[in-house]
Tab-separated table of C-alpha atoms and ligand atoms in Angstrom:
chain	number	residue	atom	x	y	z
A	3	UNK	CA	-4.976	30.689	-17.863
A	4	UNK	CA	-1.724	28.813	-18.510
A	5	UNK	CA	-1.811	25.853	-16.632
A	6	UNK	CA	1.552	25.263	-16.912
A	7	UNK	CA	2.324	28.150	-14.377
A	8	UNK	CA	-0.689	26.592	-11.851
A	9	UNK	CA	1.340	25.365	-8.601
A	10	UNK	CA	-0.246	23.756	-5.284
A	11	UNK	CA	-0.555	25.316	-1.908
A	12	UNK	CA	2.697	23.526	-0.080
A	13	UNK	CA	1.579	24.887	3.434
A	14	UNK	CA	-2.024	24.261	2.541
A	15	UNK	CA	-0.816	20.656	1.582
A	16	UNK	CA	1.638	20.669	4.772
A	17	UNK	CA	-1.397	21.581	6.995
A	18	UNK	CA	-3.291	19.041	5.915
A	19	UNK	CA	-0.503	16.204	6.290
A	20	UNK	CA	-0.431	17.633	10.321
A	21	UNK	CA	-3.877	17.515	10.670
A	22	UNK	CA	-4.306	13.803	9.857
A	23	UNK	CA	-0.994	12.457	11.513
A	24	UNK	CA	-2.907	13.404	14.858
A	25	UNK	CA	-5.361	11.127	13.744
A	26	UNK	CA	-4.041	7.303	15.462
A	27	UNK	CA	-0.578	9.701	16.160
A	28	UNK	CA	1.661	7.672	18.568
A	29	UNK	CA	4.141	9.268	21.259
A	30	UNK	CA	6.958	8.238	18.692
A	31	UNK	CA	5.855	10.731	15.995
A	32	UNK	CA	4.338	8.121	13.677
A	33	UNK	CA	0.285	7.079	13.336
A	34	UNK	CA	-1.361	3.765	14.117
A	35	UNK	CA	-4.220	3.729	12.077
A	36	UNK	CA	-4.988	0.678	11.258
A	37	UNK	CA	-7.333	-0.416	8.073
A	38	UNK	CA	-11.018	-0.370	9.331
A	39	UNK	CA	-10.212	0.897	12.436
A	40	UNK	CA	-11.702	3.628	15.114
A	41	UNK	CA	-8.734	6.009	13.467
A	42	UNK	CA	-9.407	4.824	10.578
A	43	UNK	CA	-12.758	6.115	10.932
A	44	UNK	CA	-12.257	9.406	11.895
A	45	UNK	CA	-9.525	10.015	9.345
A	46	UNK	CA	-12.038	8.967	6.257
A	47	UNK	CA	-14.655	11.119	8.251
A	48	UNK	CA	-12.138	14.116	8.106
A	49	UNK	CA	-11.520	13.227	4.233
A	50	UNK	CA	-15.287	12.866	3.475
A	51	UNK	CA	-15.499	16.478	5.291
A	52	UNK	CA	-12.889	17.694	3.109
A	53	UNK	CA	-14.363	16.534	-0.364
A	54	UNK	CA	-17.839	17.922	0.103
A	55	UNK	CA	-16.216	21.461	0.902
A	56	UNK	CA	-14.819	20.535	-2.561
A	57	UNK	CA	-18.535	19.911	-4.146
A	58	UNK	CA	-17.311	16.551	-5.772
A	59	UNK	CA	-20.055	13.853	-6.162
A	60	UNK	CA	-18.636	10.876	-3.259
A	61	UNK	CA	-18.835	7.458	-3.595
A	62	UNK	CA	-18.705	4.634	-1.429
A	63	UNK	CA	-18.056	1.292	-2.328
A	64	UNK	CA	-19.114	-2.322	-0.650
A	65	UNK	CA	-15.101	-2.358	-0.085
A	66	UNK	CA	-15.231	0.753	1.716
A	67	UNK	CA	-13.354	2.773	-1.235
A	68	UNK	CA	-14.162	6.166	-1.263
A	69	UNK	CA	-14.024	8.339	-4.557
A	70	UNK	CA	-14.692	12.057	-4.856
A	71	UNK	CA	-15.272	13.105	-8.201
A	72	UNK	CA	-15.086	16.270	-10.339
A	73	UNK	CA	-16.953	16.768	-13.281
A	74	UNK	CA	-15.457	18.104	-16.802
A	75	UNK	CA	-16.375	19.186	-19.545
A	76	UNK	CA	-17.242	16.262	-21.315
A	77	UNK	CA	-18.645	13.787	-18.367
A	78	UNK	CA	-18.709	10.847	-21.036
A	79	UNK	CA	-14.386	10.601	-20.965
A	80	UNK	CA	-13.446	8.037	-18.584
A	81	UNK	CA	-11.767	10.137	-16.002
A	82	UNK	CA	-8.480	10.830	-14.854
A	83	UNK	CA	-8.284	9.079	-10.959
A	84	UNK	CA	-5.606	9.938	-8.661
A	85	UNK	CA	-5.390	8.656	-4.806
A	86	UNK	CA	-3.840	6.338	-2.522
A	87	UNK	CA	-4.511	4.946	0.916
A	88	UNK	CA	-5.440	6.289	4.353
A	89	UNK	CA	-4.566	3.004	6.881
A	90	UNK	CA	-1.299	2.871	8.355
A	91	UNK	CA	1.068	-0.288	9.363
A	92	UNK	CA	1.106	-0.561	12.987
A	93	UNK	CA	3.668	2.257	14.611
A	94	UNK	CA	3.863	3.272	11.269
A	95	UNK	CA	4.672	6.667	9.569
A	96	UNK	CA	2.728	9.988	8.735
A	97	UNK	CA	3.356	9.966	4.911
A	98	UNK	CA	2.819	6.664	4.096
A	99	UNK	CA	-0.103	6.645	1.687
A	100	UNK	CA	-1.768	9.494	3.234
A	101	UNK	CA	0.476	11.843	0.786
A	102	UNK	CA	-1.046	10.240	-2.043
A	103	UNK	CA	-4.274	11.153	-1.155
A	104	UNK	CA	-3.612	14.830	0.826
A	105	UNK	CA	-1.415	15.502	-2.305
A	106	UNK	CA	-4.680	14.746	-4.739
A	107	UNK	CA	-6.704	16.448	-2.011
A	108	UNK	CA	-4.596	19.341	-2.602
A	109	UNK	CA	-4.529	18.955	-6.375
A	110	UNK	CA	-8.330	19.222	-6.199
A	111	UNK	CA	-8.839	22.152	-4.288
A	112	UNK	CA	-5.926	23.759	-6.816
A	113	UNK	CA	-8.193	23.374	-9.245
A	114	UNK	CA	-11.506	24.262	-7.570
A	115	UNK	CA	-9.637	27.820	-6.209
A	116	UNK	CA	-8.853	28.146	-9.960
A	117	UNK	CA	-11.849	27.354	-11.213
A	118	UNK	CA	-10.108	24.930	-13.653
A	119	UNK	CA	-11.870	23.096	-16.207
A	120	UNK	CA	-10.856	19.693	-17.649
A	121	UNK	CA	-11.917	18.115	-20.395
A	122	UNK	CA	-12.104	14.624	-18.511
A	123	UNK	CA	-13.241	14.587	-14.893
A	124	UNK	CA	-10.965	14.047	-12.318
A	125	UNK	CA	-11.897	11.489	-9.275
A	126	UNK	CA	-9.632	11.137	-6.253
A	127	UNK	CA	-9.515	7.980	-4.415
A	128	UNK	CA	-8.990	6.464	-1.258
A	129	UNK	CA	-8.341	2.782	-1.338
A	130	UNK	CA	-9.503	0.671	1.342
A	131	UNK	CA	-6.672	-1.508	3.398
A	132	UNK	CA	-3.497	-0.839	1.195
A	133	UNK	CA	-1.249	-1.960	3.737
A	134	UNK	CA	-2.433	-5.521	4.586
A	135	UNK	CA	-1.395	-5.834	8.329
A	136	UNK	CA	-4.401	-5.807	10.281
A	137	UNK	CA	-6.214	-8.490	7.121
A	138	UNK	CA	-3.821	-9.996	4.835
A	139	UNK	CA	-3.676	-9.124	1.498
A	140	UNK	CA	-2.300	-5.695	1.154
A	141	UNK	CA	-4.173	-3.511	-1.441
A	142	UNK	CA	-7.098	-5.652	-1.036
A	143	UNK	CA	-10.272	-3.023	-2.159
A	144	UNK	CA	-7.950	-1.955	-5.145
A	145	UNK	CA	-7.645	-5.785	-6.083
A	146	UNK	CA	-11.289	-5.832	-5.991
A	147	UNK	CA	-11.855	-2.780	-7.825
A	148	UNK	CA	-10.083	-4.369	-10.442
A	149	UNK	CA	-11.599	-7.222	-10.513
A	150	UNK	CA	-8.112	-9.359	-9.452
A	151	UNK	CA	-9.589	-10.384	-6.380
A	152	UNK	CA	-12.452	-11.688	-5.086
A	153	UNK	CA	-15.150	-9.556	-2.922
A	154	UNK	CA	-16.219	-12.416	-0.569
A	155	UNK	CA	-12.861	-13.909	-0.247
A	156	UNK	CA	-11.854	-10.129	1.230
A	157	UNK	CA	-14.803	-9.964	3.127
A	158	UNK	CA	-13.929	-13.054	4.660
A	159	UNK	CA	-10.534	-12.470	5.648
A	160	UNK	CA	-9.903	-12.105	9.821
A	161	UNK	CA	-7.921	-10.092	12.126
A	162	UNK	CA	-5.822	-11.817	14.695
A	163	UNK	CA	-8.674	-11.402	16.815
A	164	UNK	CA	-10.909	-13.289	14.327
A	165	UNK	CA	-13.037	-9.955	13.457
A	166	UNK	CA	-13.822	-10.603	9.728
A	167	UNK	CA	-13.070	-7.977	7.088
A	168	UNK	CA	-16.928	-7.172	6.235
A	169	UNK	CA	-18.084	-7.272	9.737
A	170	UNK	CA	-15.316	-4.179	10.516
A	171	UNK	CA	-16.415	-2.327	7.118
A	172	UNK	CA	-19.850	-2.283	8.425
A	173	UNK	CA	-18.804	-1.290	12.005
A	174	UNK	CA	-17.009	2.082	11.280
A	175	UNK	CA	-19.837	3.160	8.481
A	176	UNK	CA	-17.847	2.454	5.552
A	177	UNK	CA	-19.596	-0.873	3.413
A	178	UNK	CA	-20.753	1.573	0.900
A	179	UNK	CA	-23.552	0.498	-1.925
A	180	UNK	CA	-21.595	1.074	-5.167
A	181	UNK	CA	-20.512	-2.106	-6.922
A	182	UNK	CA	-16.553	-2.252	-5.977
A	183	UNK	CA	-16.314	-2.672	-9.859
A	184	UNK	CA	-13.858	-1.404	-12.069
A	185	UNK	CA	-15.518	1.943	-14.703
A	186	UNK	CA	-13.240	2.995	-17.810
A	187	UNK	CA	-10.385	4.768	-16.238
A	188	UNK	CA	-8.373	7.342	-18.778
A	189	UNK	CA	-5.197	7.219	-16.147
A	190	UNK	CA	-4.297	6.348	-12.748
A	191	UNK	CA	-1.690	8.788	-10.873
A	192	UNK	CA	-0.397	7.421	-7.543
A	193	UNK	CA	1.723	9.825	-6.019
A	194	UNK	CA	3.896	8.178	-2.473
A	195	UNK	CA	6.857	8.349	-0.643
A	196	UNK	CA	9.991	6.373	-1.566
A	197	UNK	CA	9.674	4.294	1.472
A	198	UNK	CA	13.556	3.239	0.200
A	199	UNK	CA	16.969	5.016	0.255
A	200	UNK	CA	17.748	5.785	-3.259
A	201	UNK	CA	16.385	9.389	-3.990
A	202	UNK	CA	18.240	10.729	-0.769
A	203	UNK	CA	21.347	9.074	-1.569
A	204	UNK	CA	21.321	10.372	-5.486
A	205	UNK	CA	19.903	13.627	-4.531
A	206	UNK	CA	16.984	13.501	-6.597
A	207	UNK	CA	13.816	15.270	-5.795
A	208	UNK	CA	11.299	12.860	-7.532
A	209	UNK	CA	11.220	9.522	-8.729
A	210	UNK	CA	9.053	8.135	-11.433
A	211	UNK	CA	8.989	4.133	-10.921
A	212	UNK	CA	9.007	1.782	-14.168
A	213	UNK	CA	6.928	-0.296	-12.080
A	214	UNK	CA	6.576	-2.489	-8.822
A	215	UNK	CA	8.012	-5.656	-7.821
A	216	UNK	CA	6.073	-8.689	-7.773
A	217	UNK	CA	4.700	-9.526	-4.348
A	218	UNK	CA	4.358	-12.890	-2.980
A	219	UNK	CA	2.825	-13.935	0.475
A	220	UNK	CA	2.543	-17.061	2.471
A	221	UNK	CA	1.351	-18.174	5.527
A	222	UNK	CA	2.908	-21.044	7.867
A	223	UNK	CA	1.386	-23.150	10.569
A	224	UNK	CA	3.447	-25.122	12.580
A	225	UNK	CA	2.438	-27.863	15.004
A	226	UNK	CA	4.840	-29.112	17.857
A	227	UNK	CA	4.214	-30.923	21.074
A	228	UNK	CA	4.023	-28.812	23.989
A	229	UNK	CA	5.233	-29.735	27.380
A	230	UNK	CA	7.008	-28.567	30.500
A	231	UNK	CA	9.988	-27.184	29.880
A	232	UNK	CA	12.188	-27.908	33.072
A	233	UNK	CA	11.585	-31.897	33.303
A	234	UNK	CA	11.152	-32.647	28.974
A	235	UNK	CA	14.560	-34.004	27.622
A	236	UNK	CA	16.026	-32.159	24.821
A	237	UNK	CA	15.782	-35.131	22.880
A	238	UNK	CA	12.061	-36.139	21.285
A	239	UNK	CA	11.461	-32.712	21.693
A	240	UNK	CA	8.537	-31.627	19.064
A	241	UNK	CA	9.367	-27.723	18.882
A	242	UNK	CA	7.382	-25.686	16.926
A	243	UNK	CA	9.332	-22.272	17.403
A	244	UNK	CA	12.626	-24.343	16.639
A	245	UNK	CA	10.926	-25.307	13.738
A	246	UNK	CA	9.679	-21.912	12.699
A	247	UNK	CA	13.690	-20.215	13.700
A	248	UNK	CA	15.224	-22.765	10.817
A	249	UNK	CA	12.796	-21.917	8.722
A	250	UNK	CA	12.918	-17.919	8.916
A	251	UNK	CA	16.624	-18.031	8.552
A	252	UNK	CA	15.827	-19.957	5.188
A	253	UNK	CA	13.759	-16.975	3.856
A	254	UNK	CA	16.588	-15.009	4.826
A	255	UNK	CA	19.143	-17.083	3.014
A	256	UNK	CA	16.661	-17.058	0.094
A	257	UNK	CA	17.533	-13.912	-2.071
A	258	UNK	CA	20.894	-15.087	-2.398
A	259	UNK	CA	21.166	-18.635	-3.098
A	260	UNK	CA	18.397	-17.140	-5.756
A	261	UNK	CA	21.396	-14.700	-7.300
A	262	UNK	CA	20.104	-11.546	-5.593
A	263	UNK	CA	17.117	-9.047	-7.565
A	264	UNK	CA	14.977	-10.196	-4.591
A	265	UNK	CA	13.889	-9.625	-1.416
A	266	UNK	CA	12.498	-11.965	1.450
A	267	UNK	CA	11.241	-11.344	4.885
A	268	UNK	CA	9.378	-12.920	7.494
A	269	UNK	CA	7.844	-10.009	9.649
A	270	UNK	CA	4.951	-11.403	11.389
A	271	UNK	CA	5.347	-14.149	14.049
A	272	UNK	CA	2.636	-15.670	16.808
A	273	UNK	CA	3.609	-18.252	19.208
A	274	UNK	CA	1.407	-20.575	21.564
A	275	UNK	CA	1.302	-20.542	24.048
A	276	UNK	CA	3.785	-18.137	24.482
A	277	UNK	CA	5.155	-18.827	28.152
A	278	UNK	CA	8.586	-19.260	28.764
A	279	UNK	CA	8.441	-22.304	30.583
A	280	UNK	CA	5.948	-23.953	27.844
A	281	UNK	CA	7.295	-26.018	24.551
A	282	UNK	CA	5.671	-24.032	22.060
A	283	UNK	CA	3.177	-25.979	20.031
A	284	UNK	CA	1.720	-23.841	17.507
A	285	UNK	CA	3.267	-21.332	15.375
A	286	UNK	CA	2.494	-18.789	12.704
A	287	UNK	CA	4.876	-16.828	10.711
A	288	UNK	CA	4.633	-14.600	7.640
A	289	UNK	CA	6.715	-15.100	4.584
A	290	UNK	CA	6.711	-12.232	2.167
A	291	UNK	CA	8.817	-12.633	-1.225
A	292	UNK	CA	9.177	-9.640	-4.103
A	293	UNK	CA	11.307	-9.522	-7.444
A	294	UNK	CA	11.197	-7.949	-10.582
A	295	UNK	CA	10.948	-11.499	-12.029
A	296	UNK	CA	7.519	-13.587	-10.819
A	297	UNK	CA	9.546	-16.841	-12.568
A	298	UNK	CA	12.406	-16.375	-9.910
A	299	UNK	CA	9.850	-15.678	-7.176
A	300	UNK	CA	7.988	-18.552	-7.504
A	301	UNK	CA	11.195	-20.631	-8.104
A	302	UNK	CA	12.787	-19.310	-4.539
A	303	UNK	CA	9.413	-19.977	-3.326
A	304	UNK	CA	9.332	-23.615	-4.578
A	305	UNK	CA	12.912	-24.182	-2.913
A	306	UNK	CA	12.258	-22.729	0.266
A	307	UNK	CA	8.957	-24.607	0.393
A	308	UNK	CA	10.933	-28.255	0.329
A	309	UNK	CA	13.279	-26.877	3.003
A	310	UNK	CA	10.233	-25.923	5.306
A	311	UNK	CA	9.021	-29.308	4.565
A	312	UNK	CA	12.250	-31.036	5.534
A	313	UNK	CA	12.652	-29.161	8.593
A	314	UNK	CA	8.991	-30.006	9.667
A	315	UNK	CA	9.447	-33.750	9.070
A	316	UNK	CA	12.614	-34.079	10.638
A	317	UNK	CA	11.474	-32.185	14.161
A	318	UNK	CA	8.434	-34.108	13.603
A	319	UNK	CA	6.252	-30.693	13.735
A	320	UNK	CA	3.563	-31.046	10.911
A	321	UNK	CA	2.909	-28.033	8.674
A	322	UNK	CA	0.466	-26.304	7.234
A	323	UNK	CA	0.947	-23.724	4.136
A	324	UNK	CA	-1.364	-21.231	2.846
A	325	UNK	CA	-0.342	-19.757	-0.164
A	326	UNK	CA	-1.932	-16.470	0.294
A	327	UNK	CA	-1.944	-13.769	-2.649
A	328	UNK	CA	0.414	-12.789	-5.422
A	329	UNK	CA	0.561	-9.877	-7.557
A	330	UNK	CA	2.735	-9.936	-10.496
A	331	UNK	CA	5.018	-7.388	-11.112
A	332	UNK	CA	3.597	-4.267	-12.722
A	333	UNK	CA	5.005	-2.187	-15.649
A	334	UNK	CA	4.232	1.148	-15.444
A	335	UNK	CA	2.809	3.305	-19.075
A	336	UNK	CA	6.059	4.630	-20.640
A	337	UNK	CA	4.411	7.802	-21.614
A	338	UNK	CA	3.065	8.556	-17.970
A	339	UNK	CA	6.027	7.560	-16.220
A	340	UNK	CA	7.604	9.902	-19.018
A	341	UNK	CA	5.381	12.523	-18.465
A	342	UNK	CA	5.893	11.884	-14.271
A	343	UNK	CA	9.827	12.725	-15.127
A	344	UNK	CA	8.962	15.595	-18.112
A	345	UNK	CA	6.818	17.382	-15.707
A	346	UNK	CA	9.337	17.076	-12.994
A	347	UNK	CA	12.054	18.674	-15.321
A	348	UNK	CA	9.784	21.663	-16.367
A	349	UNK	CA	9.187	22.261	-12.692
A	350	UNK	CA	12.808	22.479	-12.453
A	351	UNK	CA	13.010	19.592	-10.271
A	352	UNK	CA	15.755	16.463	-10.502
A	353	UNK	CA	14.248	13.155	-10.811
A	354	UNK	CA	15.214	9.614	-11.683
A	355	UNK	CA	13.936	6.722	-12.954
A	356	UNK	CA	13.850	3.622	-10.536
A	357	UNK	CA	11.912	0.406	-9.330
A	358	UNK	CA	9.312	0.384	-6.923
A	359	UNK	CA	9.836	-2.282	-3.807
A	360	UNK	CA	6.937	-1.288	-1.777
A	361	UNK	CA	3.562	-2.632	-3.156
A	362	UNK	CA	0.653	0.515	-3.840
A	363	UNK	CA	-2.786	0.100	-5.521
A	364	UNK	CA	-0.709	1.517	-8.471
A	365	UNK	CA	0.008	-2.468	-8.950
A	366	UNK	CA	-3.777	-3.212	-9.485
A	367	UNK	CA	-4.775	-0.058	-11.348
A	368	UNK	CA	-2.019	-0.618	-13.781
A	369	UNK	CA	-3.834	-3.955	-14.434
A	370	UNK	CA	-6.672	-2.009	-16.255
A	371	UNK	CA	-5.554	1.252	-17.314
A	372	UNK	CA	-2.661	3.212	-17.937
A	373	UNK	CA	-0.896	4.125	-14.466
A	374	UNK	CA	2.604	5.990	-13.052
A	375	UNK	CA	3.475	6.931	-9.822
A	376	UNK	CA	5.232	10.061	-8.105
A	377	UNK	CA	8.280	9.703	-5.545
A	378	UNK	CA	8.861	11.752	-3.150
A	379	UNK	CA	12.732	11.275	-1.247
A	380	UNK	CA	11.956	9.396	2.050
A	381	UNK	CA	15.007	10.868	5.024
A	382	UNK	CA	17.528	8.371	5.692
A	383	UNK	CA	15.415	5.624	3.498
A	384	UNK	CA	13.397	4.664	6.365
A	385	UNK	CA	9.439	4.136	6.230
A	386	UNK	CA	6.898	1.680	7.890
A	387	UNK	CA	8.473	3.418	11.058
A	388	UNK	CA	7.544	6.181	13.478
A	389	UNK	CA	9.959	7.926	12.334
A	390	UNK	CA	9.440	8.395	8.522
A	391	UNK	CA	10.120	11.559	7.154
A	392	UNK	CA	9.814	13.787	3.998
A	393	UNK	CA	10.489	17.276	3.615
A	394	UNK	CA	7.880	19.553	3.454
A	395	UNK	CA	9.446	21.155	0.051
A	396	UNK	CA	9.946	17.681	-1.140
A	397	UNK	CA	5.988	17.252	-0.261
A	398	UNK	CA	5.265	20.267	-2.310
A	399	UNK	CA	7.187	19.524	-5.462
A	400	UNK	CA	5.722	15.751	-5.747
A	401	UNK	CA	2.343	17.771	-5.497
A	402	UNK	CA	3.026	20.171	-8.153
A	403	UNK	CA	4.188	17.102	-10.580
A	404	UNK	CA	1.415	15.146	-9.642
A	405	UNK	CA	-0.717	18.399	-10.471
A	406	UNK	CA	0.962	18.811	-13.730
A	407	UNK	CA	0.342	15.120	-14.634
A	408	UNK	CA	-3.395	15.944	-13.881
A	409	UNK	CA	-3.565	18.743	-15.960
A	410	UNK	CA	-1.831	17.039	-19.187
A	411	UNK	CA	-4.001	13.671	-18.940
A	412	UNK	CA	-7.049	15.465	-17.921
A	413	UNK	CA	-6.997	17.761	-20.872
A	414	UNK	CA	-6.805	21.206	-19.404
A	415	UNK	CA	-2.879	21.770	-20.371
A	416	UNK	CA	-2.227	24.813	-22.926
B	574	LIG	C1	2.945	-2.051	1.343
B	574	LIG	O1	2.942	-1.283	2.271
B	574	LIG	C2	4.024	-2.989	1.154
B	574	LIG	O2	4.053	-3.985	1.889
B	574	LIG	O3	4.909	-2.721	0.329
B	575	LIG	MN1	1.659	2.982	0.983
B	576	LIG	MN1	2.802	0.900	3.556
């Protein structure tokens, strides 16, 4: 057959999406499902389900990745692995990572329904803990994988509620046996939403990133002296949420004294002991830098580190930094990302070529083999948020291009 004319099942891929959004949905229309969670759970049980139908020999890692793969005709290639992530930010949306993986879900059964053979086999993945918000780092399991990261540092990481990384993989069923060790991978396709407003707002149907922005995270722990509120002087006050309000509006400030091509947020905050009529004494906040450039990343990083420091010492709140994780920026393959945007146009779909903000696995896979991702347009630009949206048709045609890209790197195109 001419695999060029093969197309995916949109409302078999649609179906699929609903299914799983019911899985941690929220009233809001979004999921909570949280890495290593009870939803979590349930929604790799559902997967699992879904890839034995399929006949593909599953794997699961000691980081809880799972892989499904199908053989080809020559089981000594390195294959062709296409996935993405299952866990969801908190309140977060129902096409965030999921797609990825439905989308190769759906790729697989394409082929299985057409009894397609490849000349390398094809493994979908599911990456454990992409997003990072329940334990810090994101795309932890695929750092592993890839041997960026090490396994008992992630094992060790906590929750807020002090639950350690391991102890939750081994709670929901999912501290597989398999090494959570990089094999010979021929390409890595990572097909996601947007998650930014660009695509909408050129009226392209795909995009095909050059690569991801560096991402840089840090961790701050503030000290102040807590007290009464109503009887304590404003002066000689030690106030660790003062403290920590300075210092946020730094990170804000950050991107531009740094000349812009960067982006810097704190979004995670926890304050002790959190009464109204209390001083706060301890504080935690997140600080989360990304650029194209790691050099002016770590420079904005190394200024806004002596301001924290200033601002500590002079409200006489002692700090503490953790310097978390970084990923360097990752350059995508040329050819794949120009066979992302060459399969889009023969599908007779617009695309464009653009920068990826949000972090994927993509970042860690490109690290050891040759890697692109698919875009799919994200409604009014918005993701991370109940409301996150894609069109179904948009859905479908990332699908088909991610399907094409298969087919071509995989060895089955005429
Ligand atoms: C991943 O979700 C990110 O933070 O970009
Ligand atoms: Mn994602
Ligand atoms: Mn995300």
């Amino acid at each position: 057959m001419d695999t060029r004319k093969l197309r995916i099942n949109g409302k078999r891929l649609r179906s699929t999406l609903e299914e799983m959004a019911k899985i941690g949905g929220t009233p809001g229309g979004g999921v909570t499902r949280l890495a290593l969670s009870d939803e979590d759970k349930r929604a790799r049980d559902l997967f699992v389900k879904w890839l034995e139908e399929l006949d593909l020999k599953i794997t699961i890692d000691e980081m809880g990745n799972i892989f499904g793969r199908r053989a080809g005709r020559n089981n000594d290639l390195p294959p062709v692995m296409t996935g993405s992530h299952i866990d969801s930010q908190p309140k977060g949306g129902r096409f965030d990572g999921i797609l990825g993986v439905m989308g190769a879900l759906e790729v697989m059964r394409t082929l299985h329904e057409n009894k397609i053979e490849t000349e390398h086999p094809v493994v979908i993945v599911d990456w454990t803990n992409e997003e990072g918000s329940r334990f810090a780092p994101a795309m932890v399991a695929s750092g592993v994988w890839a041997g960026a990261l090490k396994q008992d540092w992630a094992y060790a990481r906590t929750d807020i509620n002090g639950k350690k990384q391991v102890e939750e993989l081994e709670r929901i069923g999912y501290k597989g046996t398999a090494p959570a060790k990089k094999w010979p991978v021929h390409a890595y396709f990572e097909y996601h939403i947007e998650q930014g407003p660009i695509l909408e707002r050129e009226k392209k149907t795909i995009g095909a990133p050059k690569g991801i922005l560096c991402l840089h995270w840090y961790d701050i722990y503030l000290e102040g002296e807590a007290n009464q509120v109503g009887p304590t002087p404003m002066e000689g006050r030690h106030d660790a949420l003062c403290a920590a309000a300075e210092m946020i509006l730094k990170v804000n400030e950050l991107p531009g004294r740094m000349g812009g091509n960067m982006v810097a947020t704190v979004g995670e905050i926890q304050n002790y002991p959190n009464s109204r009529n209390i001083i706060p004494d301890k504080v935690h906040f997140t600080v989360d830098i990304r650029s194209w450039d790691d050099g002016l990343a770590i420079k904005a990083w190394d200024l806004v580190k002596k301001d924290f420091q200033n601002i500590a010492g002079r409200r006489g709140c002692p700090i503490r930094i953790e310097e978390t994780w970084r990923v360097e920026h990752a350059p995508f393959d040329e050819k794949l990302v120009q066979m992302v945007m060459d399969s889009a146009g023969e599908l007779g779909y617009s695309y464009l070529h653009m920068v990826s903000g949000a972090g994927h696995d993509a970042s860690y896979m490109n690290q050891i083999c040759p890697t692109a991702m698919i875009f799919a347009p994200s409604i009014g630009g918005r993701s991370h948020v109940e409301v996150e949206n894609t069109t179904w048709e948009d859905c479908e045609a990332g699908g088909n291009v991610l399907l094409q890209c298969v087919l071509k790197t995989a060895g089955a195109a005429q």
